[in-house]
mmCIF file with all atom_site columns, C-alpha atoms in Angstrom:
data_model
loop_
_atom_site.group_PDB
_atom_site.id
_atom_site.type_symbol
_atom_site.label_atom_id
_atom_site.label_alt_id
_atom_site.label_comp_id
_atom_site.label_asym_id
_atom_site.label_entity_id
_atom_site.label_seq_id
_atom_site.pdbx_PDB_ins_code
_atom_site.Cartn_x
_atom_site.Cartn_y
_atom_site.Cartn_z
_atom_site.occupancy
_atom_site.B_iso_or_equiv
_atom_site.pdbx_formal_charge
_atom_site.auth_seq_id
_atom_site.auth_comp_id
_atom_site.auth_asym_id
_atom_site.auth_atom_id
_atom_site.pdbx_PDB_model_num
ATOM 1   C CA . MET A 1 1   ? -89.829  37.527 35.788 1.00 0.00 ? 197 MET A CA 1
ATOM 2   C CA . HIS A 1 2   ? -91.297  34.094 36.178 1.00 0.00 ? 198 HIS A CA 1
ATOM 3   C CA . ASP A 1 3   ? -93.792  33.311 38.985 1.00 0.00 ? 199 ASP A CA 1
ATOM 4   C CA . LEU A 1 4   ? -95.645  30.051 38.473 1.00 0.00 ? 200 LEU A CA 1
ATOM 5   C CA . ALA A 1 5   ? -98.126  30.033 41.476 1.00 0.00 ? 201 ALA A CA 1
ATOM 6   C CA . GLY A 1 6   ? -98.377  33.763 42.269 1.00 0.00 ? 202 GLY A CA 1
ATOM 7   C CA . SER A 1 7   ? -95.933  33.500 45.096 1.00 0.00 ? 203 SER A CA 1
ATOM 8   C CA . THR A 1 8   ? -94.981  37.058 45.124 1.00 0.00 ? 204 THR A CA 1
ATOM 9   C CA . ILE A 1 9   ? -98.587  38.410 45.284 1.00 0.00 ? 205 ILE A CA 1
ATOM 10  C CA . ILE A 1 10  ? -99.845  35.802 47.772 1.00 0.00 ? 206 ILE A CA 1
ATOM 11  C CA . HIS A 1 11  ? -96.956  35.678 50.273 1.00 0.00 ? 207 HIS A CA 1
ATOM 12  C CA . SER A 1 12  ? -96.104  39.383 49.984 1.00 0.00 ? 208 SER A CA 1
ATOM 13  C CA . THR A 1 13  ? -99.757  40.332 50.542 1.00 0.00 ? 209 THR A CA 1
ATOM 14  C CA . GLY A 1 14  ? -100.176 37.985 53.546 1.00 0.00 ? 210 GLY A CA 1
ATOM 15  C CA . GLY A 1 15  ? -96.842  39.513 54.997 1.00 0.00 ? 211 GLY A CA 1
ATOM 16  C CA . TRP A 1 16  ? -98.007  43.096 54.468 1.00 0.00 ? 212 TRP A CA 1
ATOM 17  C CA . ALA A 1 17  ? -101.489 42.264 56.121 1.00 0.00 ? 213 ALA A CA 1
ATOM 18  C CA . LEU A 1 18  ? -99.856  40.613 59.032 1.00 0.00 ? 214 LEU A CA 1
ATOM 19  C CA . LEU A 1 19  ? -97.487  43.720 59.500 1.00 0.00 ? 215 LEU A CA 1
ATOM 20  C CA . ALA A 1 20  ? -100.519 46.024 59.398 1.00 0.00 ? 216 ALA A CA 1
ATOM 21  C CA . ALA A 1 21  ? -102.378 43.908 61.885 1.00 0.00 ? 217 ALA A CA 1
ATOM 22  C CA . LEU A 1 22  ? -99.392  43.639 64.298 1.00 0.00 ? 218 LEU A CA 1
ATOM 23  C CA . LEU A 1 23  ? -98.943  47.329 64.166 1.00 0.00 ? 219 LEU A CA 1
ATOM 24  C CA . ILE A 1 24  ? -102.604 48.000 65.000 1.00 0.00 ? 220 ILE A CA 1
ATOM 25  C CA . VAL A 1 25  ? -103.207 45.094 67.551 1.00 0.00 ? 221 VAL A CA 1
ATOM 26  C CA . GLY A 1 26  ? -99.742  44.863 68.990 1.00 0.00 ? 222 GLY A CA 1
ATOM 27  C CA . ALA A 1 27  ? -97.836  41.971 70.338 1.00 0.00 ? 223 ALA A CA 1
ATOM 28  C CA . ARG A 1 28  ? -99.346  38.891 71.849 1.00 0.00 ? 224 ARG A CA 1
ATOM 29  C CA . THR A 1 29  ? -100.188 39.307 75.515 1.00 0.00 ? 225 THR A CA 1
ATOM 30  C CA . GLY A 1 30  ? -97.593  37.716 77.740 1.00 0.00 ? 226 GLY A CA 1
ATOM 31  C CA . ARG A 1 31  ? -94.983  37.524 74.928 1.00 0.00 ? 227 ARG A CA 1
ATOM 32  C CA . TYR A 1 32  ? -92.520  40.020 76.290 1.00 0.00 ? 228 TYR A CA 1
ATOM 33  C CA . THR A 1 33  ? -91.412  40.732 79.832 1.00 0.00 ? 229 THR A CA 1
ATOM 34  C CA . LYS A 1 34  ? -91.414  44.244 81.414 1.00 0.00 ? 230 LYS A CA 1
ATOM 35  C CA . GLU A 1 35  ? -87.710  44.480 80.945 1.00 0.00 ? 231 GLU A CA 1
ATOM 36  C CA . GLY A 1 36  ? -88.244  43.904 77.106 1.00 0.00 ? 232 GLY A CA 1
ATOM 37  C CA . GLY A 1 37  ? -87.063  40.230 77.076 1.00 0.00 ? 233 GLY A CA 1
ATOM 38  C CA . VAL A 1 38  ? -88.711  37.638 75.054 1.00 0.00 ? 234 VAL A CA 1
ATOM 39  C CA . ARG A 1 39  ? -90.820  35.079 76.989 1.00 0.00 ? 235 ARG A CA 1
ATOM 40  C CA . VAL A 1 40  ? -91.135  31.641 75.287 1.00 0.00 ? 236 VAL A CA 1
ATOM 41  C CA . ILE A 1 41  ? -94.864  30.467 75.028 1.00 0.00 ? 237 ILE A CA 1
ATOM 42  C CA . PRO A 1 42  ? -94.783  26.713 74.860 1.00 0.00 ? 238 PRO A CA 1
ATOM 43  C CA . ALA A 1 43  ? -96.758  24.826 72.333 1.00 0.00 ? 239 ALA A CA 1
ATOM 44  C CA . SER A 1 44  ? -99.993  23.362 73.682 1.00 0.00 ? 240 SER A CA 1
ATOM 45  C CA . ASN A 1 45  ? -101.124 20.891 71.162 1.00 0.00 ? 241 ASN A CA 1
ATOM 46  C CA . ILE A 1 46  ? -98.268  19.295 69.153 1.00 0.00 ? 242 ILE A CA 1
ATOM 47  C CA . PRO A 1 47  ? -100.344 16.653 67.359 1.00 0.00 ? 243 PRO A CA 1
ATOM 48  C CA . LEU A 1 48  ? -102.751 19.252 66.122 1.00 0.00 ? 244 LEU A CA 1
ATOM 49  C CA . VAL A 1 49  ? -99.918  21.479 64.907 1.00 0.00 ? 245 VAL A CA 1
ATOM 50  C CA . THR A 1 50  ? -98.433  18.468 63.114 1.00 0.00 ? 246 THR A CA 1
ATOM 51  C CA . LEU A 1 51  ? -101.657 17.671 61.405 1.00 0.00 ? 247 LEU A CA 1
ATOM 52  C CA . GLY A 1 52  ? -102.079 21.290 60.267 1.00 0.00 ? 248 GLY A CA 1
ATOM 53  C CA . ALA A 1 53  ? -98.545  21.487 58.804 1.00 0.00 ? 249 ALA A CA 1
ATOM 54  C CA . LEU A 1 54  ? -99.164  18.051 56.930 1.00 0.00 ? 250 LEU A CA 1
ATOM 55  C CA . LEU A 1 55  ? -102.409 19.246 55.603 1.00 0.00 ? 251 LEU A CA 1
ATOM 56  C CA . LEU A 1 56  ? -100.869 22.448 54.441 1.00 0.00 ? 252 LEU A CA 1
ATOM 57  C CA . TRP A 1 57  ? -98.120  20.386 52.827 1.00 0.00 ? 253 TRP A CA 1
ATOM 58  C CA . ILE A 1 58  ? -100.662 18.270 50.944 1.00 0.00 ? 254 ILE A CA 1
ATOM 59  C CA . GLY A 1 59  ? -102.613 21.221 49.885 1.00 0.00 ? 255 GLY A CA 1
ATOM 60  C CA . TRP A 1 60  ? -99.519  22.760 48.405 1.00 0.00 ? 256 TRP A CA 1
ATOM 61  C CA . PHE A 1 61  ? -99.456  19.916 45.782 1.00 0.00 ? 257 PHE A CA 1
ATOM 62  C CA . GLY A 1 62  ? -102.811 21.124 44.507 1.00 0.00 ? 258 GLY A CA 1
ATOM 63  C CA . PHE A 1 63  ? -101.852 24.727 44.744 1.00 0.00 ? 259 PHE A CA 1
ATOM 64  C CA . ASN A 1 64  ? -98.637  24.441 42.832 1.00 0.00 ? 260 ASN A CA 1
ATOM 65  C CA . GLY A 1 65  ? -99.683  21.626 40.520 1.00 0.00 ? 261 GLY A CA 1
ATOM 66  C CA . GLY A 1 66  ? -103.060 23.316 39.752 1.00 0.00 ? 262 GLY A CA 1
ATOM 67  C CA . SER A 1 67  ? -101.148 26.472 38.740 1.00 0.00 ? 263 SER A CA 1
ATOM 68  C CA . VAL A 1 68  ? -99.900  24.708 35.711 1.00 0.00 ? 264 VAL A CA 1
ATOM 69  C CA . GLY A 1 69  ? -103.428 25.055 34.266 1.00 0.00 ? 265 GLY A CA 1
ATOM 70  C CA . SER A 1 70  ? -104.303 21.649 32.666 1.00 0.00 ? 266 SER A CA 1
ATOM 71  C CA . ILE A 1 71  ? -102.951 18.198 32.093 1.00 0.00 ? 267 ILE A CA 1
ATOM 72  C CA . ALA A 1 72  ? -104.473 17.891 28.593 1.00 0.00 ? 268 ALA A CA 1
ATOM 73  C CA . SER A 1 73  ? -101.203 17.121 26.890 1.00 0.00 ? 269 SER A CA 1
ATOM 74  C CA . LYS A 1 74  ? -98.313  14.925 27.674 1.00 0.00 ? 270 LYS A CA 1
ATOM 75  C CA . GLU A 1 75  ? -96.053  17.953 28.266 1.00 0.00 ? 271 GLU A CA 1
ATOM 76  C CA . ASP A 1 76  ? -98.470  19.431 30.647 1.00 0.00 ? 272 ASP A CA 1
ATOM 77  C CA . ALA A 1 77  ? -98.689  16.236 32.559 1.00 0.00 ? 273 ALA A CA 1
ATOM 78  C CA . HIS A 1 78  ? -94.883  16.058 32.665 1.00 0.00 ? 274 HIS A CA 1
ATOM 79  C CA . LEU A 1 79  ? -94.902  19.637 33.964 1.00 0.00 ? 275 LEU A CA 1
ATOM 80  C CA . VAL A 1 80  ? -97.479  18.890 36.767 1.00 0.00 ? 276 VAL A CA 1
ATOM 81  C CA . SER A 1 81  ? -95.406  15.790 37.932 1.00 0.00 ? 277 SER A CA 1
ATOM 82  C CA . LEU A 1 82  ? -92.163  18.033 37.928 1.00 0.00 ? 278 LEU A CA 1
ATOM 83  C CA . VAL A 1 83  ? -93.937  20.678 39.913 1.00 0.00 ? 279 VAL A CA 1
ATOM 84  C CA . ILE A 1 84  ? -95.226  18.177 42.607 1.00 0.00 ? 280 ILE A CA 1
ATOM 85  C CA . LEU A 1 85  ? -91.796  16.613 42.741 1.00 0.00 ? 281 LEU A CA 1
ATOM 86  C CA . ASN A 1 86  ? -90.108  19.905 43.210 1.00 0.00 ? 282 ASN A CA 1
ATOM 87  C CA . THR A 1 87  ? -92.559  21.029 45.783 1.00 0.00 ? 283 THR A CA 1
ATOM 88  C CA . ASN A 1 88  ? -92.147  17.840 47.824 1.00 0.00 ? 284 ASN A CA 1
ATOM 89  C CA . THR A 1 89  ? -88.307  18.049 47.510 1.00 0.00 ? 285 THR A CA 1
ATOM 90  C CA . ALA A 1 90  ? -88.276  21.777 48.716 1.00 0.00 ? 286 ALA A CA 1
ATOM 91  C CA . GLY A 1 91  ? -90.445  20.876 51.734 1.00 0.00 ? 287 GLY A CA 1
ATOM 92  C CA . PHE A 1 92  ? -88.258  18.015 52.724 1.00 0.00 ? 288 PHE A CA 1
ATOM 93  C CA . ALA A 1 93  ? -85.060  20.253 52.188 1.00 0.00 ? 289 ALA A CA 1
ATOM 94  C CA . GLY A 1 94  ? -86.473  22.885 54.542 1.00 0.00 ? 290 GLY A CA 1
ATOM 95  C CA . ALA A 1 95  ? -87.462  20.434 57.178 1.00 0.00 ? 291 ALA A CA 1
ATOM 96  C CA . ILE A 1 96  ? -84.046  18.506 56.978 1.00 0.00 ? 292 ILE A CA 1
ATOM 97  C CA . ALA A 1 97  ? -82.053  21.749 56.987 1.00 0.00 ? 293 ALA A CA 1
ATOM 98  C CA . VAL A 1 98  ? -83.800  22.977 60.102 1.00 0.00 ? 294 VAL A CA 1
ATOM 99  C CA . ALA A 1 99  ? -83.346  19.475 61.754 1.00 0.00 ? 295 ALA A CA 1
ATOM 100 C CA . ILE A 1 100 ? -79.653  19.629 61.127 1.00 0.00 ? 296 ILE A CA 1
ATOM 101 C CA . MET A 1 101 ? -79.327  23.224 62.319 1.00 0.00 ? 297 MET A CA 1
ATOM 102 C CA . MET A 1 102 ? -81.252  22.448 65.498 1.00 0.00 ? 298 MET A CA 1
ATOM 103 C CA . TYR A 1 103 ? -79.028  19.384 66.237 1.00 0.00 ? 299 TYR A CA 1
ATOM 104 C CA . ILE A 1 104 ? -75.834  21.381 65.695 1.00 0.00 ? 300 ILE A CA 1
ATOM 105 C CA . MET A 1 105 ? -77.085  24.312 67.831 1.00 0.00 ? 301 MET A CA 1
ATOM 106 C CA . TYR A 1 106 ? -79.105  22.509 70.614 1.00 0.00 ? 302 TYR A CA 1
ATOM 107 C CA . LYS A 1 107 ? -78.248  18.860 70.349 1.00 0.00 ? 303 LYS A CA 1
ATOM 108 C CA . LYS A 1 108 ? -81.960  18.106 70.217 1.00 0.00 ? 304 LYS A CA 1
ATOM 109 C CA . PHE A 1 109 ? -84.884  18.253 67.806 1.00 0.00 ? 305 PHE A CA 1
ATOM 110 C CA . ASP A 1 110 ? -88.041  20.320 68.026 1.00 0.00 ? 306 ASP A CA 1
ATOM 111 C CA . ILE A 1 111 ? -90.900  19.123 65.787 1.00 0.00 ? 307 ILE A CA 1
ATOM 112 C CA . THR A 1 112 ? -92.620  22.470 65.601 1.00 0.00 ? 308 THR A CA 1
ATOM 113 C CA . MET A 1 113 ? -89.361  24.076 64.292 1.00 0.00 ? 309 MET A CA 1
ATOM 114 C CA . ILE A 1 114 ? -88.834  21.210 61.833 1.00 0.00 ? 310 ILE A CA 1
ATOM 115 C CA . LEU A 1 115 ? -92.504  21.576 60.583 1.00 0.00 ? 311 LEU A CA 1
ATOM 116 C CA . ASN A 1 116 ? -91.834  25.433 60.238 1.00 0.00 ? 312 ASN A CA 1
ATOM 117 C CA . GLY A 1 117 ? -88.773  24.562 58.163 1.00 0.00 ? 313 GLY A CA 1
ATOM 118 C CA . GLY A 1 118 ? -90.849  22.360 55.881 1.00 0.00 ? 314 GLY A CA 1
ATOM 119 C CA . LEU A 1 119 ? -93.390  25.135 55.411 1.00 0.00 ? 315 LEU A CA 1
ATOM 120 C CA . GLY A 1 120 ? -90.652  27.666 54.748 1.00 0.00 ? 316 GLY A CA 1
ATOM 121 C CA . GLY A 1 121 ? -89.313  25.265 52.088 1.00 0.00 ? 317 GLY A CA 1
ATOM 122 C CA . LEU A 1 122 ? -92.747  25.113 50.406 1.00 0.00 ? 318 LEU A CA 1
ATOM 123 C CA . VAL A 1 123 ? -93.141  28.796 50.480 1.00 0.00 ? 319 VAL A CA 1
ATOM 124 C CA . SER A 1 124 ? -89.723  29.241 48.829 1.00 0.00 ? 320 SER A CA 1
ATOM 125 C CA . ILE A 1 125 ? -90.521  26.883 45.904 1.00 0.00 ? 321 ILE A CA 1
ATOM 126 C CA . THR A 1 126 ? -93.973  28.275 45.108 1.00 0.00 ? 322 THR A CA 1
ATOM 127 C CA . ALA A 1 127 ? -92.536  30.786 42.574 1.00 0.00 ? 323 ALA A CA 1
ATOM 128 C CA . ALA A 1 128 ? -90.368  28.485 40.637 1.00 0.00 ? 324 ALA A CA 1
ATOM 129 C CA . ALA A 1 129 ? -91.736  24.994 41.170 1.00 0.00 ? 325 ALA A CA 1
ATOM 130 C CA . ASP A 1 130 ? -91.704  24.379 37.339 1.00 0.00 ? 326 ASP A CA 1
ATOM 131 C CA . VAL A 1 131 ? -87.923  25.082 36.876 1.00 0.00 ? 327 VAL A CA 1
#
């Protein structure tokens, strides 16, 4: 099995830790109604959410590109450039896919959902960014 940047370890560990915390702490206060329905909690600071997502996106270049190990040879430098290109393409593909699905389903766009789609694309490429 090939995993360039440790995606399985990093994202699986984070997911299991989140599940354990959720089971211990419980759901966010005010998230569910007494009848069991979901209550939408509106975003409070869209510019800060956007900045955070874009900083994560930029950091992903260093994370995936740095996982190659070195750029001492021409082949390694080519591999780093391929990894960064694939990382960016996956992020954009995730964001565009969510934007298209949101427009088809709701006839409007939601920046927080589009940013989450981009981050989902980045997560999905972490294991095989060099392929």
